[in-house]
PDB file of C-alpha atoms in Angstrom:
ATOM      1  CA  UNK A  12      30.149 -99.502-155.990  1.00 44.00           C
ATOM      2  CA  UNK A  13      29.720 -97.164-153.032  1.00 42.00           C
ATOM      3  CA  UNK A  14      26.370 -95.481-152.672  1.00 45.00           C
ATOM      4  CA  UNK A  15      26.260 -91.766-153.397  1.00 43.00           C
ATOM      5  CA  UNK A  16      25.220 -89.428-150.571  1.00 45.00           C
ATOM      6  CA  UNK A  17      21.629 -88.327-150.513  1.00 47.00           C
ATOM      7  CA  UNK A  18      21.130 -84.824-151.969  1.00 45.00           C
ATOM      8  CA  UNK A  19      19.518 -83.795-148.602  1.00 47.00           C
ATOM      9  CA  UNK A  20      22.641 -84.644-146.567  1.00 45.00           C
ATOM     10  CA  UNK A  21      24.593 -81.448-147.321  1.00 43.00           C
ATOM     11  CA  UNK A  22      21.562 -79.354-146.370  1.00 46.00           C
ATOM     12  CA  UNK A  23      21.203 -81.201-143.043  1.00 46.00           C
ATOM     13  CA  UNK A  24      24.930 -80.741-142.323  1.00 42.00           C
ATOM     14  CA  UNK A  25      24.703 -77.029-142.988  1.00 40.00           C
ATOM     15  CA  UNK A  26      21.676 -76.761-140.698  1.00 45.00           C
ATOM     16  CA  UNK A  27      23.462 -78.613-137.905  1.00 40.00           C
ATOM     17  CA  UNK A  28      26.518 -76.399-138.224  1.00 39.00           C
ATOM     18  CA  UNK A  29      24.332 -73.292-138.117  1.00 42.00           C
ATOM     19  CA  UNK A  30      22.568 -74.547-134.990  1.00 45.00           C
ATOM     20  CA  UNK A  31      25.888 -75.271-133.271  1.00 43.00           C
ATOM     21  CA  UNK A  32      27.186 -71.820-134.151  1.00 43.00           C
ATOM     22  CA  UNK A  33      24.060 -70.169-132.817  1.00 40.00           C
ATOM     23  CA  UNK A  34      24.339 -72.150-129.571  1.00 37.00           C
ATOM     24  CA  UNK A  35      27.968 -71.119-129.206  1.00 39.00           C
ATOM     25  CA  UNK A  36      26.997 -67.465-129.670  1.00 38.00           C
ATOM     26  CA  UNK A  37      24.262 -67.716-127.081  1.00 37.00           C
ATOM     27  CA  UNK A  38      26.490 -69.351-124.493  1.00 38.00           C
ATOM     28  CA  UNK A  39      29.221 -66.764-125.122  1.00 42.00           C
ATOM     29  CA  UNK A  40      26.912 -63.845-124.387  1.00 44.00           C
ATOM     30  CA  UNK A  41      27.512 -62.254-120.962  1.00 48.00           C
ATOM     31  CA  UNK A  42      25.042 -63.280-118.318  1.00 52.00           C
ATOM     32  CA  UNK A  43      22.790 -60.558-116.897  1.00 49.00           C
ATOM     33  CA  UNK A  44      24.337 -59.020-113.800  1.00 52.00           C
ATOM     34  CA  UNK A  45      22.762 -60.121-110.563  1.00 54.00           C
ATOM     35  CA  UNK A  46      20.670 -57.426-108.915  1.00 51.00           C
ATOM     36  CA  UNK A  47      22.567 -55.511-106.257  1.00 52.00           C
ATOM     37  CA  UNK A  48      21.342 -56.369-102.771  1.00 61.00           C
ATOM     38  CA  UNK A  49      19.245 -53.740-101.068  1.00 65.00           C
ATOM     39  CA  UNK A  50      21.319 -51.611 -98.684  1.00 73.00           C
ATOM     40  CA  UNK A  51      20.936 -52.360 -95.014  1.00 83.00           C
ATOM     41  CA  UNK A  52      18.410 -50.093 -93.306  1.00 92.00           C
ATOM     42  CA  UNK A  53      19.656 -47.139 -91.302  1.00 98.00           C
ATOM     43  CA  UNK A  54      20.212 -47.907 -87.623  1.00 98.00           C
ATOM     44  CA  UNK A  55      20.302 -45.772 -84.494  1.00 98.00           C
ATOM     45  CA  UNK A  56      20.962 -46.121 -80.778  1.00 98.00           C
ATOM     46  CA  UNK A  57      20.145 -43.638 -78.030  1.00 98.00           C
ATOM     47  CA  UNK A  58      21.289 -43.383 -74.436  1.00 98.00           C
ATOM     48  CA  UNK A  59      19.657 -41.051 -71.909  1.00 98.00           C
ATOM     49  CA  UNK A  60      20.712 -40.184 -68.368  1.00 98.00           C
ATOM     50  CA  UNK A  61      18.414 -38.005 -66.252  1.00 97.00           C
ATOM     51  CA  UNK A  62      20.691 -35.918 -64.052  1.00 96.00           C
ATOM     52  CA  UNK A  63      17.730 -34.981 -61.842  1.00 94.00           C
ATOM     53  CA  UNK A  64      16.469 -38.547 -61.458  1.00 93.00           C
ATOM     54  CA  UNK A  65      17.537 -41.362 -59.133  1.00 92.00           C
ATOM     55  CA  UNK A  66      18.900 -43.782 -61.755  1.00 92.00           C
ATOM     56  CA  UNK A  67      22.690 -44.057 -61.916  1.00 92.00           C
ATOM     57  CA  UNK A  68      22.861 -45.761 -65.304  1.00 95.00           C
ATOM     58  CA  UNK A  69      21.580 -44.440 -68.621  1.00 97.00           C
ATOM     59  CA  UNK A  70      18.570 -45.932 -70.344  1.00 98.00           C
ATOM     60  CA  UNK A  71      19.618 -47.453 -73.681  1.00 98.00           C
ATOM     61  CA  UNK A  72      17.248 -47.503 -76.660  1.00 98.00           C
ATOM     62  CA  UNK A  73      18.389 -49.940 -79.327  1.00 98.00           C
ATOM     63  CA  UNK A  74      21.524 -52.058 -79.492  1.00 98.00           C
ATOM     64  CA  UNK A  75      24.476 -50.444 -77.702  1.00 98.00           C
ATOM     65  CA  UNK A  76      26.829 -51.230 -80.577  1.00 98.00           C
ATOM     66  CA  UNK A  77      29.841 -49.321 -81.882  1.00 98.00           C
ATOM     67  CA  UNK A  78      29.414 -46.572 -84.486  1.00 98.00           C
ATOM     68  CA  UNK A  79      31.806 -44.185 -86.214  1.00 98.00           C
ATOM     69  CA  UNK A  80      31.980 -40.971 -84.224  1.00 98.00           C
ATOM     70  CA  UNK A  81      32.434 -38.489 -87.080  1.00 98.00           C
ATOM     71  CA  UNK A  82      32.792 -35.040 -85.450  1.00 98.00           C
ATOM     72  CA  UNK A  83      31.335 -35.813 -82.026  1.00 99.00           C
ATOM     73  CA  UNK A  84      34.841 -37.083 -81.191  1.00 99.00           C
ATOM     74  CA  UNK A  85      35.915 -33.433 -81.079  1.00 99.00           C
ATOM     75  CA  UNK A  86      34.519 -33.197 -77.544  1.00 98.00           C
ATOM     76  CA  UNK A  87      36.717 -36.145 -76.574  1.00 98.00           C
ATOM     77  CA  UNK A  88      39.721 -34.543 -78.300  1.00 99.00           C
ATOM     78  CA  UNK A  89      39.155 -31.336 -76.321  1.00 98.00           C
ATOM     79  CA  UNK A  90      38.833 -33.283 -73.064  1.00 98.00           C
ATOM     80  CA  UNK A  91      42.153 -35.017 -73.813  1.00 98.00           C
ATOM     81  CA  UNK A  92      43.791 -31.658 -74.546  1.00 98.00           C
ATOM     82  CA  UNK A  93      42.513 -30.192 -71.284  1.00 98.00           C
ATOM     83  CA  UNK A  94      43.810 -33.184 -69.310  1.00 98.00           C
ATOM     84  CA  UNK A  95      47.271 -32.591 -70.784  1.00 98.00           C
ATOM     85  CA  UNK A  96      47.095 -28.945 -69.763  1.00 98.00           C
ATOM     86  CA  UNK A  97      45.935 -29.873 -66.258  1.00 98.00           C
ATOM     87  CA  UNK A  98      48.841 -32.304 -65.908  1.00 98.00           C
ATOM     88  CA  UNK A  99      51.211 -29.481 -66.817  1.00 98.00           C
ATOM     89  CA  UNK A 100      49.597 -27.212 -64.226  1.00 98.00           C
ATOM     90  CA  UNK A 101      48.371 -24.653 -66.769  1.00 97.00           C
ATOM     91  CA  UNK A 102      45.374 -23.550 -68.764  1.00 97.00           C
ATOM     92  CA  UNK A 103      45.143 -23.713 -72.538  1.00 98.00           C
ATOM     93  CA  UNK A 104      47.484 -21.490 -74.487  1.00 98.00           C
ATOM     94  CA  UNK A 105      46.069 -18.803 -76.828  1.00 98.00           C
ATOM     95  CA  UNK A 106      46.982 -21.003 -79.810  1.00 98.00           C
ATOM     96  CA  UNK A 107      45.170 -23.997 -78.290  1.00 98.00           C
ATOM     97  CA  UNK A 108      42.086 -21.868 -77.665  1.00 98.00           C
ATOM     98  CA  UNK A 109      42.186 -20.588 -81.236  1.00 98.00           C
ATOM     99  CA  UNK A 110      41.840 -24.195 -82.340  1.00 98.00           C
ATOM    100  CA  UNK A 111      39.569 -25.585 -79.627  1.00 98.00           C
ATOM    101  CA  UNK A 112      36.848 -22.984 -79.977  1.00 98.00           C
ATOM    102  CA  UNK A 113      36.136 -23.305 -83.733  1.00 98.00           C
ATOM    103  CA  UNK A 114      36.563 -27.082 -83.434  1.00 98.00           C
ATOM    104  CA  UNK A 115      33.525 -27.240 -81.138  1.00 98.00           C
ATOM    105  CA  UNK A 116      31.480 -24.191 -82.171  1.00 98.00           C
ATOM    106  CA  UNK A 117      31.841 -24.573 -85.966  1.00 98.00           C
ATOM    107  CA  UNK A 118      33.121 -28.174 -86.165  1.00 98.00           C
ATOM    108  CA  UNK A 119      36.302 -26.931 -87.851  1.00 98.00           C
ATOM    109  CA  UNK A 120      38.209 -29.912 -89.245  1.00 98.00           C
ATOM    110  CA  UNK A 121      41.578 -28.192 -89.689  1.00 98.00           C
ATOM    111  CA  UNK A 122      41.555 -27.316 -85.997  1.00 98.00           C
ATOM    112  CA  UNK A 123      40.653 -30.904 -85.130  1.00 98.00           C
ATOM    113  CA  UNK A 124      43.506 -32.205 -87.296  1.00 98.00           C
ATOM    114  CA  UNK A 125      46.020 -30.068 -85.392  1.00 98.00           C
ATOM    115  CA  UNK A 126      44.705 -30.981 -81.935  1.00 99.00           C
ATOM    116  CA  UNK A 127      44.425 -34.679 -82.841  1.00 99.00           C
ATOM    117  CA  UNK A 128      48.144 -34.639 -83.577  1.00 98.00           C
ATOM    118  CA  UNK A 129      48.853 -32.659 -80.408  1.00 98.00           C
ATOM    119  CA  UNK A 130      47.116 -35.133 -78.096  1.00 98.00           C
ATOM    120  CA  UNK A 131      48.979 -38.048 -79.710  1.00 98.00           C
ATOM    121  CA  UNK A 132      46.222 -39.310 -82.017  1.00 98.00           C
ATOM    122  CA  UNK A 133      44.523 -42.598 -81.098  1.00 98.00           C
ATOM    123  CA  UNK A 134      47.109 -43.516 -78.468  1.00 98.00           C
ATOM    124  CA  UNK A 135      46.698 -40.188 -76.699  1.00 98.00           C
ATOM    125  CA  UNK A 136      42.919 -40.425 -76.887  1.00 98.00           C
ATOM    126  CA  UNK A 137      43.020 -43.902 -75.348  1.00 98.00           C
ATOM    127  CA  UNK A 138      45.149 -42.649 -72.446  1.00 98.00           C
ATOM    128  CA  UNK A 139      42.716 -39.797 -71.801  1.00 98.00           C
ATOM    129  CA  UNK A 140      39.669 -42.056 -72.066  1.00 98.00           C
ATOM    130  CA  UNK A 141      41.065 -44.427 -69.476  1.00 98.00           C
ATOM    131  CA  UNK A 142      41.044 -41.502 -67.048  1.00 97.00           C
ATOM    132  CA  UNK A 143      37.620 -40.291 -68.217  1.00 97.00           C
ATOM    133  CA  UNK A 144      36.061 -43.728 -67.677  1.00 97.00           C
ATOM    134  CA  UNK A 145      35.303 -44.547 -71.317  1.00 98.00           C
ATOM    135  CA  UNK A 146      35.563 -48.269 -71.973  1.00 98.00           C
ATOM    136  CA  UNK A 147      34.244 -48.815 -75.510  1.00 98.00           C
ATOM    137  CA  UNK A 148      35.861 -46.081 -77.598  1.00 98.00           C
ATOM    138  CA  UNK A 149      38.736 -46.752 -79.995  1.00 98.00           C
ATOM    139  CA  UNK A 150      40.543 -43.967 -81.819  1.00 98.00           C
ATOM    140  CA  UNK A 151      40.551 -43.847 -85.598  1.00 98.00           C
ATOM    141  CA  UNK A 152      43.607 -45.011 -87.571  1.00 98.00           C
ATOM    142  CA  UNK A 153      46.357 -42.508 -88.329  1.00 98.00           C
ATOM    143  CA  UNK A 154      44.993 -39.055 -89.013  1.00 98.00           C
ATOM    144  CA  UNK A 155      41.387 -40.264 -89.360  1.00 98.00           C
ATOM    145  CA  UNK A 156      39.906 -39.103 -86.074  1.00 98.00           C
ATOM    146  CA  UNK A 157      36.398 -39.249 -87.612  1.00 98.00           C
ATOM    147  CA  UNK A 158      36.635 -43.039 -87.817  1.00 98.00           C
ATOM    148  CA  UNK A 159      36.979 -43.352 -84.053  1.00 99.00           C
ATOM    149  CA  UNK A 160      34.473 -45.974 -82.890  1.00 98.00           C
ATOM    150  CA  UNK A 161      32.271 -45.495 -79.846  1.00 99.00           C
ATOM    151  CA  UNK A 162      29.001 -46.514 -78.214  1.00 98.00           C
ATOM    152  CA  UNK A 163      26.105 -44.417 -76.962  1.00 98.00           C
ATOM    153  CA  UNK A 164      26.761 -45.520 -73.380  1.00 98.00           C
ATOM    154  CA  UNK A 165      30.405 -44.450 -73.638  1.00 98.00           C
ATOM    155  CA  UNK A 166      29.318 -41.032 -74.880  1.00 98.00           C
ATOM    156  CA  UNK A 167      27.144 -40.698 -71.770  1.00 98.00           C
ATOM    157  CA  UNK A 168      30.250 -41.465 -69.692  1.00 97.00           C
ATOM    158  CA  UNK A 169      32.031 -38.596 -71.438  1.00 98.00           C
ATOM    159  CA  UNK A 170      29.071 -36.234 -71.026  1.00 98.00           C
ATOM    160  CA  UNK A 171      28.830 -37.146 -67.342  1.00 97.00           C
ATOM    161  CA  UNK A 172      32.430 -35.981 -66.887  1.00 96.00           C
ATOM    162  CA  UNK A 173      31.446 -32.617 -68.378  1.00 97.00           C
ATOM    163  CA  UNK A 174      27.914 -31.984 -67.127  1.00 97.00           C
ATOM    164  CA  UNK A 175      27.201 -34.061 -64.008  1.00 93.00           C
ATOM    165  CA  UNK A 176      26.869 -31.902 -60.884  1.00 89.00           C
ATOM    166  CA  UNK A 177      29.664 -32.275 -58.375  1.00 76.00           C
ATOM    167  CA  UNK A 178      27.198 -33.383 -55.720  1.00 67.00           C
ATOM    168  CA  UNK A 179      24.271 -35.749 -55.890  1.00 63.00           C
ATOM    169  CA  UNK A 180      23.725 -39.242 -57.202  1.00 62.00           C
ATOM    170  CA  UNK A 181      25.732 -38.712 -60.381  1.00 66.00           C
ATOM    171  CA  UNK A 182      28.821 -37.304 -58.723  1.00 60.00           C
ATOM    172  CA  UNK A 183      31.905 -39.422 -59.184  1.00 62.00           C
ATOM    173  CA  UNK A 184      35.646 -39.225 -59.726  1.00 72.00           C
ATOM    174  CA  UNK A 185      36.106 -36.317 -62.112  1.00 84.00           C
ATOM    175  CA  UNK A 186      39.229 -36.363 -64.257  1.00 96.00           C
ATOM    176  CA  UNK A 187      38.446 -32.884 -65.545  1.00 97.00           C
ATOM    177  CA  UNK A 188      38.708 -30.048 -63.056  1.00 96.00           C
ATOM    178  CA  UNK A 189      35.964 -27.444 -62.623  1.00 95.00           C
ATOM    179  CA  UNK A 190      37.665 -24.980 -64.988  1.00 97.00           C
ATOM    180  CA  UNK A 191      37.981 -27.556 -67.776  1.00 98.00           C
ATOM    181  CA  UNK A 192      34.401 -28.740 -67.343  1.00 97.00           C
ATOM    182  CA  UNK A 193      33.069 -25.203 -67.520  1.00 97.00           C
ATOM    183  CA  UNK A 194      35.098 -24.506 -70.664  1.00 98.00           C
ATOM    184  CA  UNK A 195      33.661 -27.499 -72.540  1.00 98.00           C
ATOM    185  CA  UNK A 196      30.125 -26.679 -71.376  1.00 98.00           C
ATOM    186  CA  UNK A 197      30.508 -23.094 -72.587  1.00 98.00           C
ATOM    187  CA  UNK A 198      31.683 -24.103 -76.075  1.00 98.00           C
ATOM    188  CA  UNK A 199      28.987 -26.752 -76.472  1.00 98.00           C
ATOM    189  CA  UNK A 200      26.448 -24.091 -75.541  1.00 97.00           C
ATOM    190  CA  UNK A 201      27.726 -21.822 -78.331  1.00 97.00           C
ATOM    191  CA  UNK A 202      27.410 -24.130 -81.342  1.00 97.00           C
ATOM    192  CA  UNK A 203      26.554 -22.073 -84.435  1.00 97.00           C
ATOM    193  CA  UNK A 204      22.792 -22.025 -85.171  1.00 95.00           C
ATOM    194  CA  UNK A 205      23.020 -24.039 -88.399  1.00 97.00           C
ATOM    195  CA  UNK A 206      24.540 -26.925 -86.418  1.00 97.00           C
ATOM    196  CA  UNK A 207      22.094 -26.794 -83.502  1.00 95.00           C
ATOM    197  CA  UNK A 208      20.038 -29.779 -84.677  1.00 97.00           C
ATOM    198  CA  UNK A 209      20.108 -33.293 -83.250  1.00 98.00           C
ATOM    199  CA  UNK A 210      19.527 -33.969 -79.558  1.00 98.00           C
ATOM    200  CA  UNK A 211      18.302 -30.390 -79.174  1.00 97.00           C
ATOM    201  CA  UNK A 212      15.043 -31.587 -80.796  1.00 97.00           C
ATOM    202  CA  UNK A 213      14.331 -33.586 -77.624  1.00 97.00           C
ATOM    203  CA  UNK A 214      14.483 -30.590 -75.306  1.00 96.00           C
ATOM    204  CA  UNK A 215      11.321 -28.896 -74.075  1.00 92.00           C
ATOM    205  CA  UNK A 216      13.123 -25.755 -72.895  1.00 89.00           C
ATOM    206  CA  UNK A 217      15.758 -23.809 -74.858  1.00 81.00           C
ATOM    207  CA  UNK A 218      17.768 -22.857 -71.783  1.00 79.00           C
ATOM    208  CA  UNK A 219      20.607 -25.081 -70.675  1.00 79.00           C
ATOM    209  CA  UNK A 220      21.018 -26.699 -74.086  1.00 90.00           C
ATOM    210  CA  UNK A 221      24.538 -27.731 -75.138  1.00 97.00           C
ATOM    211  CA  UNK A 222      25.533 -30.160 -77.860  1.00 98.00           C
ATOM    212  CA  UNK A 223      27.974 -31.376 -80.504  1.00 98.00           C
ATOM    213  CA  UNK A 224      26.978 -33.070 -83.744  1.00 98.00           C
ATOM    214  CA  UNK A 225      28.853 -35.194 -86.257  1.00 98.00           C
ATOM    215  CA  UNK A 226      28.204 -36.274 -89.838  1.00 98.00           C
ATOM    216  CA  UNK A 227      30.243 -38.301 -92.290  1.00 98.00           C
ATOM    217  CA  UNK A 228      29.534 -39.859 -95.689  1.00 98.00           C
ATOM    218  CA  UNK A 229      31.348 -43.190 -95.942  1.00 97.00           C
ATOM    219  CA  UNK A 230      33.157 -43.620 -99.274  1.00 95.00           C
ATOM    220  CA  UNK A 231      32.824 -47.411 -99.098  1.00 94.00           C
ATOM    221  CA  UNK A 232      29.016 -47.405 -98.993  1.00 95.00           C
ATOM    222  CA  UNK A 233      27.871 -43.910 -99.915  1.00 97.00           C
ATOM    223  CA  UNK A 234      25.767 -43.980 -96.717  1.00 98.00           C
ATOM    224  CA  UNK A 235      25.863 -41.438 -93.895  1.00 98.00           C
ATOM    225  CA  UNK A 236      26.912 -41.587 -90.241  1.00 98.00           C
ATOM    226  CA  UNK A 237      25.016 -38.893 -88.310  1.00 98.00           C
ATOM    227  CA  UNK A 238      25.398 -38.434 -84.541  1.00 99.00           C
ATOM    228  CA  UNK A 239      24.501 -35.974 -81.801  1.00 99.00           C
ATOM    229  CA  UNK A 240      25.441 -35.720 -78.121  1.00 98.00           C
ATOM    230  CA  UNK A 241      24.679 -33.164 -75.436  1.00 98.00           C
ATOM    231  CA  UNK A 242      22.567 -31.932 -72.562  1.00 98.00           C
ATOM    232  CA  UNK A 243      18.942 -30.853 -72.908  1.00 97.00           C
ATOM    233  CA  UNK A 244      16.215 -29.884 -70.473  1.00 96.00           C
ATOM    234  CA  UNK A 245      13.095 -32.047 -70.638  1.00 95.00           C
ATOM    235  CA  UNK A 246      10.121 -30.988 -68.516  1.00 93.00           C
ATOM    236  CA  UNK A 247      12.412 -29.430 -65.933  1.00 93.00           C
ATOM    237  CA  UNK A 248      14.906 -32.315 -65.864  1.00 95.00           C
ATOM    238  CA  UNK A 249      18.469 -31.961 -67.131  1.00 95.00           C
ATOM    239  CA  UNK A 250      19.172 -34.930 -69.375  1.00 97.00           C
ATOM    240  CA  UNK A 251      22.317 -36.171 -71.060  1.00 98.00           C
ATOM    241  CA  UNK A 252      21.459 -37.618 -74.467  1.00 98.00           C
ATOM    242  CA  UNK A 253      23.627 -39.435 -77.010  1.00 99.00           C
ATOM    243  CA  UNK A 254      22.212 -40.604 -80.341  1.00 99.00           C
ATOM    244  CA  UNK A 255      24.415 -42.489 -82.820  1.00 99.00           C
ATOM    245  CA  UNK A 256      23.331 -43.651 -86.267  1.00 98.00           C
ATOM    246  CA  UNK A 257      24.593 -45.022 -89.551  1.00 98.00           C
ATOM    247  CA  UNK A 258      23.304 -46.179 -92.920  1.00 98.00           C
ATOM    248  CA  UNK A 259      21.198 -43.145 -93.879  1.00 98.00           C
ATOM    249  CA  UNK A 260      20.848 -42.412 -97.596  1.00 98.00           C
ATOM    250  CA  UNK A 261      21.514 -38.694 -97.088  1.00 98.00           C
ATOM    251  CA  UNK A 262      22.610 -36.334 -94.362  1.00 98.00           C
ATOM    252  CA  UNK A 263      19.096 -34.897 -94.088  1.00 98.00           C
ATOM    253  CA  UNK A 264      17.706 -38.411 -93.627  1.00 98.00           C
ATOM    254  CA  UNK A 265      20.289 -38.990 -90.914  1.00 98.00           C
ATOM    255  CA  UNK A 266      19.398 -35.757 -89.113  1.00 98.00           C
ATOM    256  CA  UNK A 267      15.714 -36.708 -89.184  1.00 98.00           C
ATOM    257  CA  UNK A 268      16.526 -40.179 -87.830  1.00 98.00           C
ATOM    258  CA  UNK A 269      18.644 -38.759 -85.000  1.00 98.00           C
ATOM    259  CA  UNK A 270      15.985 -36.252 -83.998  1.00 98.00           C
ATOM    260  CA  UNK A 271      13.184 -38.835 -84.064  1.00 98.00           C
ATOM    261  CA  UNK A 272      15.303 -41.194 -81.998  1.00 98.00           C
ATOM    262  CA  UNK A 273      16.160 -38.476 -79.480  1.00 98.00           C
ATOM    263  CA  UNK A 274      12.534 -37.419 -79.033  1.00 98.00           C
ATOM    264  CA  UNK A 275      11.389 -41.011 -78.601  1.00 98.00           C
ATOM    265  CA  UNK A 276      14.161 -41.735 -76.113  1.00 98.00           C
ATOM    266  CA  UNK A 277      13.206 -38.935 -73.706  1.00 96.00           C
ATOM    267  CA  UNK A 278       9.425 -39.315 -74.127  1.00 91.00           C
TER     268      UNK A 278
END
């Protein structure tokens, strides 16, 4: 006669089933999300060329890597436009001036959009930059002129075309004629007061200051590109200064970083 099961067996079976079910529930629970990595720290690079000193090459502070230009590319766009006008043997038309002036003085984006198309976008910018001596600047894709990539040393090459005296150690082949150079200098000297931050913080004298700034919040990271280029006077010396940065948590943080970098670079 077969033995009957022990009265405790059903209880043990129920307990085992309950334990298995609990284990299944635990393993089915979603795992805690891994902590997001800390964002990379903000970075900056400065280049300085003393127009009243003997050195022919700029002094670079930081890694001379490529950054997004944001709106500093508007100076390059204007230079390309002026080269096209020079080639045609004319000055800018009234319509071109109506776009060029707010593009530099107020950083007007609609004006930049129109002139970017007029110069032929990235291809046209590349053709102009070959003549201007820029070697490390690549125009942004399609209509996105703000995503042009450049280096601080290349921005000094552009500024040299605009501001270097026609005689002296920094004189060289000038693609822009005297009229075009003077026009860019004038507009950069008339930037609206609320945009007169950046490399201007490095100057010790308000006279002779001319600049163009750029700022852009990247959708992919939420971080800010903040840049500034121009000419300042430092203890009686005219200096070309380009400061490029990225990775700031806010625009105000980026402005502070650019100004600290500029002051340190000319000290």
